[in-house]
Tab-separated table of C-alpha atoms and ligand atoms in Angstrom:
chain	number	residue	atom	x	y	z
D	1	MET	CA	91.770	109.414	162.325
D	2	HIS	CA	91.300	113.078	162.926
D	3	THR	CA	88.756	114.722	160.838
D	4	PRO	CA	88.603	118.574	160.648
D	5	TYR	CA	84.960	118.929	161.487
D	6	SER	CA	82.197	116.706	162.556
D	7	ILE	CA	79.031	116.030	160.467
D	8	ASP	CA	75.499	115.134	161.738
D	9	LYS	CA	75.196	111.613	160.665
D	10	SER	CA	71.590	111.414	162.055
D	11	SER	CA	70.658	113.974	159.410
D	12	ILE	CA	71.599	111.157	156.595
D	13	ASP	CA	69.105	108.295	155.740
D	14	LYS	CA	69.157	105.430	153.331
D	15	ASN	CA	67.555	107.298	150.463
D	16	ASP	CA	70.324	109.835	150.405
D	17	VAL	CA	72.955	109.348	147.699
D	18	ILE	CA	76.160	110.921	147.602
D	19	LEU	CA	78.315	111.790	144.526
D	20	THR	CA	81.897	113.456	144.450
D	21	GLY	CA	84.811	113.257	142.552
D	22	ASP	CA	88.356	114.579	141.920
D	23	ARG	CA	90.115	115.703	138.628
D	24	ALA	CA	92.882	113.315	137.735
D	25	THR	CA	95.254	116.140	137.613
D	26	GLY	CA	97.573	115.301	140.550
D	27	ARG	CA	97.860	113.587	144.038
D	28	LEU	CA	95.311	114.578	146.747
D	29	HIS	CA	96.119	117.422	148.990
D	30	LEU	CA	95.248	118.715	152.126
D	31	GLY	CA	92.614	121.120	150.436
D	32	HIS	CA	90.926	117.846	149.243
D	33	TYR	CA	91.299	116.318	152.614
D	34	SER	CA	89.279	119.442	154.437
D	35	GLY	CA	87.007	120.202	151.651
D	36	SER	CA	85.500	117.054	150.762
D	37	LEU	CA	87.561	113.725	151.663
D	38	SER	CA	86.944	113.885	155.406
D	39	GLN	CA	83.200	114.042	154.827
D	40	ARG	CA	83.079	111.340	152.598
D	41	LEU	CA	84.988	109.410	155.219
D	42	ALA	CA	82.411	110.484	157.841
D	43	LEU	CA	79.520	109.334	155.743
D	44	GLN	CA	80.657	106.348	154.163
D	45	GLY	CA	78.435	103.291	155.012
D	46	GLN	CA	75.527	105.780	155.950
D	47	CYS	CA	74.005	105.712	152.403
D	48	ALA	CA	74.924	104.976	148.744
D	49	GLN	CA	78.108	106.805	147.888
D	50	THR	CA	80.100	107.297	144.603
D	51	ILE	CA	83.169	108.830	143.958
D	52	LEU	CA	84.439	109.545	140.468
D	53	VAL	CA	88.003	109.741	139.115
D	54	ALA	CA	87.117	112.513	136.869
D	55	ASP	CA	89.522	111.991	134.175
D	56	MET	CA	87.469	113.612	131.514
D	57	GLN	CA	87.189	116.391	133.554
D	58	GLY	CA	90.871	116.586	133.985
D	59	LEU	CA	91.346	116.735	130.193
D	60	THR	CA	89.186	120.018	129.888
D	61	ASP	CA	92.226	122.065	130.544
D	62	ASN	CA	94.844	119.306	129.723
D	63	GLY	CA	93.614	118.440	126.007
D	64	HIS	CA	97.249	119.017	124.685
D	65	GLN	CA	98.739	116.753	127.320
D	66	PRO	CA	96.574	113.892	128.106
D	67	GLY	CA	99.574	111.894	129.686
D	68	HIS	CA	99.316	114.468	132.548
D	69	VAL	CA	95.794	112.803	133.415
D	70	ALA	CA	96.430	109.339	132.712
D	71	THR	CA	99.278	109.260	134.944
D	72	HIS	CA	97.411	110.240	137.948
D	73	ILE	CA	94.326	107.902	137.653
D	74	LEU	CA	95.690	104.869	139.673
D	75	GLY	CA	97.412	107.320	142.287
D	76	LEU	CA	93.911	108.911	142.999
D	77	VAL	CA	92.445	105.428	143.683
D	78	ALA	CA	95.541	104.707	145.978
D	79	ASP	CA	94.808	108.063	147.576
D	80	TYR	CA	91.157	107.223	148.409
D	81	LEU	CA	92.131	103.667	149.811
D	82	ALA	CA	94.799	105.176	151.751
D	83	VAL	CA	92.661	107.805	153.571
D	84	GLY	CA	90.421	105.137	154.560
D	85	LEU	CA	87.744	104.981	152.026
D	86	ASP	CA	86.510	101.383	151.866
D	87	PRO	CA	85.374	99.869	148.274
D	88	ASP	CA	82.952	97.833	150.158
D	89	LYS	CA	81.034	100.858	151.437
D	90	VAL	CA	81.820	103.221	148.439
D	91	THR	CA	81.871	102.892	144.610
D	92	ILE	CA	85.010	104.005	143.155
D	93	CYS	CA	84.868	104.408	139.478
D	94	GLN	CA	86.340	106.194	136.288
D	95	GLN	CA	84.414	108.805	134.545
D	96	SER	CA	85.604	107.974	131.149
D	97	GLN	CA	84.552	104.386	131.597
D	98	LEU	CA	80.875	105.320	131.854
D	99	PRO	CA	79.826	106.516	128.525
D	100	ALA	CA	76.420	107.442	129.713
D	101	LEU	CA	77.976	110.561	131.522
D	102	ALA	CA	79.023	111.853	128.084
D	103	GLU	CA	75.692	111.137	126.563
D	104	LEU	CA	73.826	112.993	129.426
D	105	THR	CA	76.255	116.098	129.021
D	106	MET	CA	75.012	116.269	125.506
D	107	PHE	CA	71.451	116.215	126.305
D	108	TYR	CA	71.824	118.760	129.123
D	109	SER	CA	73.874	121.109	126.797
D	110	ASN	CA	70.781	122.121	124.954
D	111	LEU	CA	69.166	123.473	128.243
D	112	VAL	CA	72.171	125.712	129.251
D	113	SER	CA	72.893	129.210	127.417
D	114	TYR	CA	76.322	130.236	126.490
D	115	THR	CA	75.796	133.389	128.751
D	116	ARG	CA	74.721	131.286	131.718
D	117	LEU	CA	78.105	129.223	131.352
D	118	VAL	CA	80.237	132.528	131.037
D	119	ARG	CA	78.772	133.912	134.170
D	120	ASN	CA	79.809	131.046	136.400
D	121	PRO	CA	82.161	132.764	138.877
D	122	THR	CA	84.375	129.641	139.478
D	123	VAL	CA	84.802	128.945	135.879
D	124	LYS	CA	85.446	132.809	135.210
D	125	HIS	CA	88.076	132.754	137.967
D	126	GLU	CA	89.866	129.733	136.757
D	127	ILE	CA	89.787	131.060	133.050
D	128	ASN	CA	91.605	134.000	134.340
D	129	ASP	CA	94.108	131.852	136.532
D	130	LYS	CA	94.829	129.468	133.734
D	131	GLN	CA	95.463	132.541	131.318
D	132	PHE	CA	93.463	131.095	128.372
D	133	GLY	CA	92.988	134.282	127.068
D	134	GLN	CA	90.797	133.773	123.683
D	135	GLN	CA	91.629	130.076	123.547
D	136	VAL	CA	89.343	128.686	126.226
D	137	PRO	CA	88.642	125.284	125.491
D	138	VAL	CA	84.943	124.292	124.862
D	139	GLY	CA	85.108	121.392	127.182
D	140	PHE	CA	86.553	123.566	129.849
D	141	LEU	CA	83.650	126.116	129.512
D	142	THR	CA	80.963	123.451	129.720
D	143	TYR	CA	82.478	121.253	132.368
D	144	PRO	CA	79.832	122.317	134.876
D	145	ILE	CA	77.225	120.486	132.465
D	146	SER	CA	79.354	117.402	132.588
D	147	GLN	CA	79.388	117.745	136.512
D	148	ALA	CA	75.415	118.034	136.293
D	149	ALA	CA	75.661	114.951	134.351
D	150	ASP	CA	77.740	113.243	136.918
D	151	ILE	CA	75.574	114.042	139.781
D	152	THR	CA	72.294	113.297	138.182
D	153	ALA	CA	73.325	110.171	136.685
D	154	PHE	CA	73.672	108.471	140.035
D	155	GLY	CA	70.506	110.257	141.387
D	156	ALA	CA	72.638	112.080	144.017
D	157	ASN	CA	71.226	114.464	146.350
D	158	LEU	CA	74.205	115.394	148.599
D	159	VAL	CA	77.657	116.454	147.060
D	160	PRO	CA	80.328	117.000	149.530
D	161	VAL	CA	82.458	119.744	147.922
D	162	GLY	CA	84.650	122.674	148.639
D	163	ASP	CA	83.045	126.065	148.116
D	164	ASP	CA	84.603	126.443	144.739
D	165	GLN	CA	81.891	124.038	143.508
D	166	LEU	CA	78.885	125.799	144.713
D	167	PRO	CA	78.074	127.309	141.510
D	168	MET	CA	78.418	123.946	139.888
D	169	ILE	CA	75.606	122.686	142.307
D	170	GLU	CA	73.355	125.627	141.230
D	171	GLN	CA	73.950	124.885	137.428
D	172	THR	CA	72.973	121.310	138.312
D	173	ASN	CA	69.860	122.286	139.878
D	174	ASP	CA	68.976	124.846	137.147
D	175	ILE	CA	69.458	122.025	134.439
D	176	VAL	CA	67.336	119.564	136.834
D	177	ARG	CA	64.413	122.103	137.071
D	178	LYS	CA	64.510	122.920	133.368
D	179	PHE	CA	64.610	119.311	132.226
D	180	ASN	CA	61.869	118.027	134.528
D	181	HIS	CA	59.680	120.931	133.444
D	182	VAL	CA	60.193	120.235	129.856
D	183	VAL	CA	59.547	116.558	130.062
D	184	GLY	CA	56.592	117.250	132.804
D	185	GLU	CA	57.747	114.769	134.993
D	186	PRO	CA	60.516	114.432	137.894
D	187	VAL	CA	62.946	112.328	136.225
D	188	LEU	CA	66.068	113.905	137.655
D	189	ARG	CA	66.798	114.750	141.297
D	190	GLU	CA	67.737	118.196	142.823
D	191	CYS	CA	70.809	117.926	145.109
D	192	ARG	CA	72.644	120.098	147.664
D	193	ALA	CA	76.322	120.809	148.649
D	194	LEU	CA	77.688	119.508	151.967
D	195	THR	CA	80.348	122.174	152.630
D	196	SER	CA	82.794	121.366	155.812
D	197	LYS	CA	84.086	124.229	158.089
D	198	ALA	CA	87.234	124.418	155.955
D	199	SER	CA	85.626	124.555	152.696
D	200	ARG	CA	88.152	126.717	151.046
D	201	LEU	CA	91.697	125.800	152.205
D	202	PRO	CA	94.391	128.366	151.216
D	203	GLY	CA	97.465	127.288	149.548
D	204	VAL	CA	100.790	127.404	151.382
D	205	ASP	CA	101.299	130.880	149.565
D	206	GLY	CA	98.225	132.178	151.450
D	207	LYS	CA	96.887	133.658	148.247
D	208	SER	CA	94.551	131.164	146.211
D	209	LYS	CA	92.812	128.362	147.259
D	210	MET	CA	95.190	124.998	147.639
D	211	SER	CA	95.078	123.605	144.218
D	212	ASN	CA	96.931	120.979	142.027
D	213	SER	CA	97.178	123.414	139.149
D	214	LEU	CA	98.730	126.398	141.211
D	215	GLY	CA	101.646	124.499	142.783
D	216	ASN	CA	100.657	125.638	146.268
D	217	ALA	CA	99.730	122.220	147.753
D	218	ILE	CA	100.739	120.127	150.670
D	219	TYR	CA	99.913	116.504	149.564
D	220	LEU	CA	98.832	113.753	151.537
D	221	SER	CA	101.695	111.834	150.109
D	222	ASP	CA	104.516	114.278	151.041
D	223	ASP	CA	107.495	113.090	153.061
D	224	ASN	CA	108.148	114.807	156.610
D	225	ASP	CA	110.754	117.155	155.261
D	226	THR	CA	108.526	118.440	152.394
D	227	ILE	CA	105.948	119.201	154.926
D	228	ARG	CA	108.317	121.008	157.228
D	229	ASP	CA	109.638	122.997	154.461
D	230	ALA	CA	106.052	123.950	153.237
D	231	VAL	CA	105.159	125.168	156.682
D	232	ARG	CA	108.232	126.941	157.164
D	233	SER	CA	107.508	128.968	153.911
D	234	MET	CA	104.072	129.858	155.104
D	235	TYR	CA	102.887	133.536	155.309
D	236	THR	CA	101.918	134.651	158.951
D	237	ASP	CA	101.560	138.038	159.928
D	238	PRO	CA	103.963	140.357	158.234
D	239	GLN	CA	103.628	142.914	161.229
D	240	HIS	CA	104.804	140.040	163.786
D	241	LEU	CA	108.508	141.015	163.586
D	242	ARG	CA	109.633	140.281	167.109
D	243	VAL	CA	108.420	137.470	169.295
D	244	SER	CA	107.277	139.898	171.841
D	245	ASP	CA	104.969	141.565	169.314
D	246	PRO	CA	101.421	141.039	169.324
D	247	GLY	CA	100.192	139.083	166.175
D	248	ARG	CA	97.324	138.645	163.973
D	249	VAL	CA	95.650	135.330	163.580
D	250	GLU	CA	93.075	136.441	160.995
D	251	GLY	CA	94.360	135.841	157.445
D	252	ASN	CA	97.295	134.023	158.941
D	253	VAL	CA	97.670	130.745	156.936
D	254	VAL	CA	99.301	128.814	160.009
D	255	PHE	CA	96.310	129.357	162.173
D	256	THR	CA	94.023	128.705	159.184
D	257	TYR	CA	95.615	125.331	159.034
D	258	LEU	CA	95.717	124.719	162.672
D	259	ASP	CA	91.931	125.345	162.899
D	260	ALA	CA	91.462	122.697	160.053
D	261	PHE	CA	93.945	119.976	161.109
D	262	HIS	CA	94.968	120.272	164.955
D	263	PRO	CA	92.924	117.528	166.879
D	264	ASP	CA	92.873	119.848	169.969
D	265	ALA	CA	90.828	122.835	169.397
D	266	GLN	CA	91.252	124.049	172.916
D	267	HIS	CA	95.218	124.166	172.466
D	268	VAL	CA	94.640	125.896	169.065
D	269	ALA	CA	92.569	128.473	170.968
D	270	GLU	CA	95.259	129.013	173.741
D	271	LEU	CA	97.999	129.454	171.161
D	272	LYS	CA	95.688	132.018	169.302
D	273	ALA	CA	95.395	133.969	172.597
D	274	HIS	CA	99.010	133.795	173.356
D	275	TYR	CA	100.027	134.877	169.776
D	276	GLN	CA	97.610	137.949	169.825
D	277	ARG	CA	99.080	139.238	173.230
D	278	GLY	CA	102.577	138.564	172.037
D	279	GLY	CA	105.168	136.668	173.259
D	280	LEU	CA	104.844	133.527	170.892
D	281	GLY	CA	107.209	133.149	167.888
D	282	ASP	CA	106.023	132.332	164.456
D	283	MET	CA	108.812	129.050	164.457
D	284	THR	CA	106.985	127.798	167.619
D	285	VAL	CA	103.613	127.904	166.200
D	286	LYS	CA	104.849	126.561	162.770
D	287	ASN	CA	106.463	123.577	164.731
D	288	VAL	CA	102.988	122.852	166.105
D	289	LEU	CA	101.485	122.744	162.960
D	290	THR	CA	104.239	120.644	161.222
D	291	ASP	CA	103.795	117.995	164.096
D	292	SER	CA	99.965	117.813	163.581
D	293	LEU	CA	100.452	117.562	159.673
D	294	VAL	CA	103.098	114.876	160.026
D	295	SER	CA	100.917	112.818	162.262
D	296	LEU	CA	97.927	113.258	160.072
D	297	ILE	CA	99.807	112.535	156.796
D	298	SER	CA	102.262	109.984	157.514
D	299	PRO	CA	100.115	107.032	158.042
D	300	ILE	CA	98.438	107.903	154.864
D	301	ARG	CA	101.529	108.271	152.990
D	302	GLU	CA	102.865	105.036	154.171
D	303	ARG	CA	99.458	103.269	153.165
D	304	ARG	CA	99.653	104.779	149.964
D	305	LYS	CA	103.044	103.764	148.952
D	306	ALA	CA	102.155	100.081	149.690
D	307	LEU	CA	98.991	100.474	147.552
D	308	MET	CA	100.884	101.861	144.668
D	309	ASN	CA	103.152	98.651	144.659
D	310	ALA	CA	99.738	96.796	144.147
D	311	PRO	CA	98.296	98.185	140.867
D	312	ASP	CA	96.195	95.031	140.154
D	313	HIS	CA	94.329	95.521	143.438
D	314	LEU	CA	93.790	99.326	142.321
D	315	LEU	CA	92.588	98.391	138.784
D	316	ASP	CA	90.046	95.570	140.494
D	317	VAL	CA	88.635	98.435	142.581
D	318	LEU	CA	88.084	100.501	139.593
D	319	LYS	CA	86.609	97.518	137.524
D	320	ASP	CA	84.115	96.616	140.372
D	321	GLY	CA	83.098	100.307	140.530
D	322	GLN	CA	82.533	100.558	136.744
D	323	GLN	CA	80.066	97.325	136.969
D	324	LYS	CA	77.971	98.988	139.640
D	325	ALA	CA	78.282	102.610	138.123
D	326	SER	CA	77.466	101.280	134.648
D	327	ILE	CA	74.240	99.793	135.767
D	328	GLN	CA	72.953	103.102	137.496
D	329	THR	CA	74.329	105.482	134.839
D	330	ASN	CA	72.821	103.546	131.856
D	331	GLN	CA	69.469	103.366	133.679
D	332	THR	CA	69.312	107.172	134.106
D	333	CYS	CA	70.337	107.683	130.390
D	334	GLN	CA	67.662	105.558	129.261
D	335	ASN	CA	65.052	107.413	131.700
D	336	VAL	CA	66.311	110.605	130.096
D	337	LYS	CA	65.801	109.368	126.530
D	338	ARG	CA	62.508	107.897	127.205
D	339	SER	CA	61.210	111.138	128.812
D	340	LEU	CA	62.484	112.821	125.670
D	341	GLY	CA	60.300	110.655	123.635
D	342	LEU	CA	63.337	109.368	121.749
D	343	LEU	CA	62.682	105.734	122.365
D	344	VAL	CA	60.469	105.299	119.393
D	345	GLY	CA	61.158	101.720	118.546
S	401	LIG	P1	92.889	121.381	139.813
S	401	LIG	O1	93.585	122.501	140.209
S	401	LIG	O2	93.282	120.613	138.707
S	401	LIG	O3	91.021	121.988	139.581
S	401	LIG	P2	92.141	120.714	142.585
S	401	LIG	O4	93.208	120.896	143.335
S	401	LIG	O5	91.209	122.109	142.386
S	401	LIG	O6	92.406	120.497	140.923
S	401	LIG	P3	89.695	119.341	142.179
S	401	LIG	O7	89.713	117.702	141.685
S	401	LIG	O8	89.339	120.306	141.135
S	401	LIG	O9	91.003	119.643	142.906
S	401	LIG	O10	88.675	119.428	143.418
S	401	LIG	C1	88.078	118.054	143.987
S	401	LIG	C2	87.372	118.349	145.168
S	401	LIG	O11	87.934	119.011	146.274
S	401	LIG	C3	86.223	119.371	145.100
S	401	LIG	O12	85.083	119.219	145.737
S	401	LIG	C4	86.861	120.721	145.625
S	401	LIG	O13	85.887	121.637	145.906
S	401	LIG	C5	87.717	120.190	146.852
S	401	LIG	N1	88.575	120.921	146.801
S	401	LIG	C6	89.842	121.157	146.078
S	401	LIG	N2	90.739	122.047	146.501
S	401	LIG	C7	90.022	122.588	147.776
S	401	LIG	C8	90.610	123.479	148.779
S	401	LIG	N3	91.814	124.090	148.616
S	401	LIG	N4	89.744	123.734	149.883
S	401	LIG	C9	88.596	122.940	150.002
S	401	LIG	N5	88.266	122.000	149.208
S	401	LIG	C10	89.023	122.112	147.852
S	402	LIG	MG1	89.620	122.488	140.900
């Protein structure tokens, strides 16, 4: 399977621990793939790796419609398996089934100021996008703390994420340093982000990042006609009116996607040069992109379809994952309570 970039596997060792997750707010899309999934795939089997179906985090902006989150839980597991994540190599589990994560969130909340939370640029941006006005749910404002709980509960030091998540990594390390300082011992581990070459894939509208909530995504389960229509609607260079006109590739979403997903970088470089000189039409380039997306997505889509017909298998994957993850997360929570001096009995 084509991955949009390569990762230096030799820099990973057995002590490394990877943690990532996805909000259960929709099916997985190309942004997930380029920003995080392909790195998880490249690194599976190299060290411990846990993937969280982040249902509690999904509820932080869906509190009034919990069904919107519940309905996507098994679909996420199917997406993971369909892209090639192997439950024998990675632990796949559900956030709400691990109570230690909620407990840790409560303990860490005492170390984070309100001002620090409202300064978080991603949260600020999302609050604006979601048009909460004065009605920002407390859970939404504090979700970076719950992410810190997720990461530290597994002792993770590597987090493959898109660049919208960089402030969350910073927030996690702030908490880790503060906590360790307060208790006077290195109980929690610092982490760093593993970002990819396409760590902020724009949506098909070319404006914001591709995102479930913004309705601008191409899903890993889309059919070929949907993919073709989405590519056809993509923003290119508004000045490129005639085929013979020289065109711009910077900010041209079609080329951004070709860079991220076409398996032949040399061919993309030739297309770019031709487009810039003039003489290459938007439709021709879009057809090239459609073909490469169809060949990436169709096998994933077909595997996903089969997996969705076997929900018991998906549930077993979550159950196995929960068993392993409970042991680790409970252990961290006990360490946290012990170091805070709370285990007085
Ligand atoms: P929502 O809109 O509900 O927040 P989402 O589409 O943003 O959903 P998340 O579950 O928030 O998806 O993100 C999961 C992971 O995928 C994160 O590491 C995030 O950085 C990465 N990711 C999501 N969208 C993109 C994107 N467009 N480009 C690169 N990485 C992305
Ligand atoms: Mg998001």
